[in-house]
Phi, psi and omega in degrees: 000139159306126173261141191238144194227123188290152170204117184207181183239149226082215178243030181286321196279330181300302194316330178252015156293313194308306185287337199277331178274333157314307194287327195260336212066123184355132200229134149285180179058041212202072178286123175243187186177115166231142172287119195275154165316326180262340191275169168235177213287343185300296210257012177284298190315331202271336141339310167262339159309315192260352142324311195287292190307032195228185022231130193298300192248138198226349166279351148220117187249134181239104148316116158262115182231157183275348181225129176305105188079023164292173215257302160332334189274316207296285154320310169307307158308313159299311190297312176311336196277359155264016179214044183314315171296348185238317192241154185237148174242162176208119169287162171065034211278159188217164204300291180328310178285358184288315201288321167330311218261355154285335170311294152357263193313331193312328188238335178239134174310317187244131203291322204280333185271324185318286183342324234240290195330310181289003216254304187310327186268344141331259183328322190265017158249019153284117177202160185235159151208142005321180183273325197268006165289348199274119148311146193270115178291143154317165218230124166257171175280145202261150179277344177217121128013125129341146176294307189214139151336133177278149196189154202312144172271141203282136195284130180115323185300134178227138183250127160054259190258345190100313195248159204271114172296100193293091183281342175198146165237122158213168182264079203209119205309301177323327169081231190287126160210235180260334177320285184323298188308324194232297210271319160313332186275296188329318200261326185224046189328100173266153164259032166196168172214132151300108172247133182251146178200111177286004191232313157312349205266316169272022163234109184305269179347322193262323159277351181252338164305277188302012150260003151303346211263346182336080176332140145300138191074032163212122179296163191217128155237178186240139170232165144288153177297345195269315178306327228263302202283313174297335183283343216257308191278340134321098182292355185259024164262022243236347242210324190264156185246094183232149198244107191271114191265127148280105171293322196221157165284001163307286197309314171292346153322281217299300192288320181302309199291312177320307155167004207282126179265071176297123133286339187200130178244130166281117187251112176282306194213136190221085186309167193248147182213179203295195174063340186253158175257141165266145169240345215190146174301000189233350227213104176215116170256165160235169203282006154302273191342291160328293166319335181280311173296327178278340149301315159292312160301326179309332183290327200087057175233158148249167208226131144229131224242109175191120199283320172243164173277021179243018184251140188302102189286134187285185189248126155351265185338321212277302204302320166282011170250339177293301184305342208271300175326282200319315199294307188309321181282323181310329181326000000 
């Protein structure tokens, strides 16, 4: 695996070590090294000499840093320059491209293509709002006319299988955020992401906030659960990879019986409210929340129980005999 070792002057670099493990999970091979207000360039190299020896692969490295010719850069560029052939530096690093570049490595081997790679997802997380705060780029003139205008696909049409391919169901009061947004879309890479609701769906502000929240390149809707089951039932869905957002196992309860054909829920995040027991720091049932869950199972659904994908999923079974114990005690 690459190893990535982060670098800026302050604490900039812990700090998005930090957001980077919140959101993706505890990472090996994953460094930071910041230059203090009082050290010199001596002692970030020597920070970073002892980052590279941590590292299980030491033949390849990719130096993230925050300013192009900066003192981290500066340093960071004498060490490359005895491993020119292998290892990379990227300038300008911002949180998105730190997770690209962990992503990265999962499939690629080499620091220099991760480089070539992060630097577009680097950018397209620049983003303003409003929206229309954003330069406008020139426009070049197309070399050819579109075949034709886009336009609704004719009912009766069927894409790919007919049927909508779930890659993640999960369960999580936040809905969309940065866990979902970076580290669940990176590992099961969808072209749409769903949130079904009967009650989101009809707030306007919560719903025009979680299509802000929209990774690039994947679109986001909000449904009613009835919306959800016709899609789910369309062959001209036949094409999506949709990664479906739940607030309560109420709700996926609701969608599965309904017809949504679900096999497995990732339960992420369950807030804690009065009525309800923590089973877990992310994780609060009351004995609906249970029952929905003994229900999905009696259904043949499985639960994997975990917030980010680099995290060890806990067992159901065990979490619903804790809430069960606790809910017993409130009595």
């Amino acid at each position: 695996m690459v190893g990535v070792i982060l670098a800026s002057h302050g604490g900039f670099a812990d700090g998005i070590h930090q957001s980077a493990e919140m959101i993706f999970g505890p990472q090996d091979n994953f460094k930071s090294c910041i230059l203090k207000p009082d050290e010199g360039p001596a002692d970030v190299k020597r920070k970073m000499e002892e980052a590279v020896a941590s590292l299980d692969n030491q033949d390849e490295v990719l130096f993230l840093v925050d300013l192009w010719g900066g003192t981290p850069f500066n340093q960071a560029s004498s060490l490359v320059q005895a491993h020119q052939d292998k290892w990379a530096i990227v300038a300008g690093m911002n949180l998105p491209m730190v997770i690209e570049a962990l992503t990265q490595r999962f499939s690629v081997e080499a620091a220099k293509e991760i480089a070539t790679a992060i630097v577009p997802t680097g950018n397209e997380g620049i983003k303003t709002y409003p929206e229309d705060l954003m330069p406008v780029a020139p426009v070049a003139a197309p070399s050819e006319a579109p075949a034709q205008n886009g336009g609704t696909i004719p009912e009766g049409t069927v894409l790919g299988d007919g049927h909508i391919e779930y890659v993640l169901a999960r369960v999580d009061t936040r809905l969309l955020h940065g866990q979902v947004a970076t580290g669940w879309t990176h590992t099961t890479h969808p072209n749409r992401i769903i949130v079904v609701s009967d009650t989101v769906c009809h707030d306007k502000l919560r719903t025009s906030m979680i299509k802000q929240a929209a990774p690039n390149g994947v679109k986001v809707s909000v449904a009613p659960i009835k919306n959800m089951v016709k899609a789910n039932n369309d062959p001209r869905f036949g094409d999506t990879r949709a990664l479906i957002l739940f607030e309560s196992v109420e709700d996926a309860l609701a969608a599965i019986k309904a017809g949504v054909e679900i096999k497995e829920i990732n339960l992420g995040s369950s807030a804690y409210k009065e009525g309800k027991v923590n089973v877990t720091k992310a994780l609060s049932f009351d004995q609906t929340d249970v029952d929905a869950i003994k229900e999905l199972q009696s259904m043949g659904v499985k639960f994997d129980v975990r917030g980010v994908p680099a995290d060890s999923p806990a067992n159901i079974n065990d979490l619903i005999k804790s809430a069960e114990k606790k809910l017993a005690e409130k009595k």
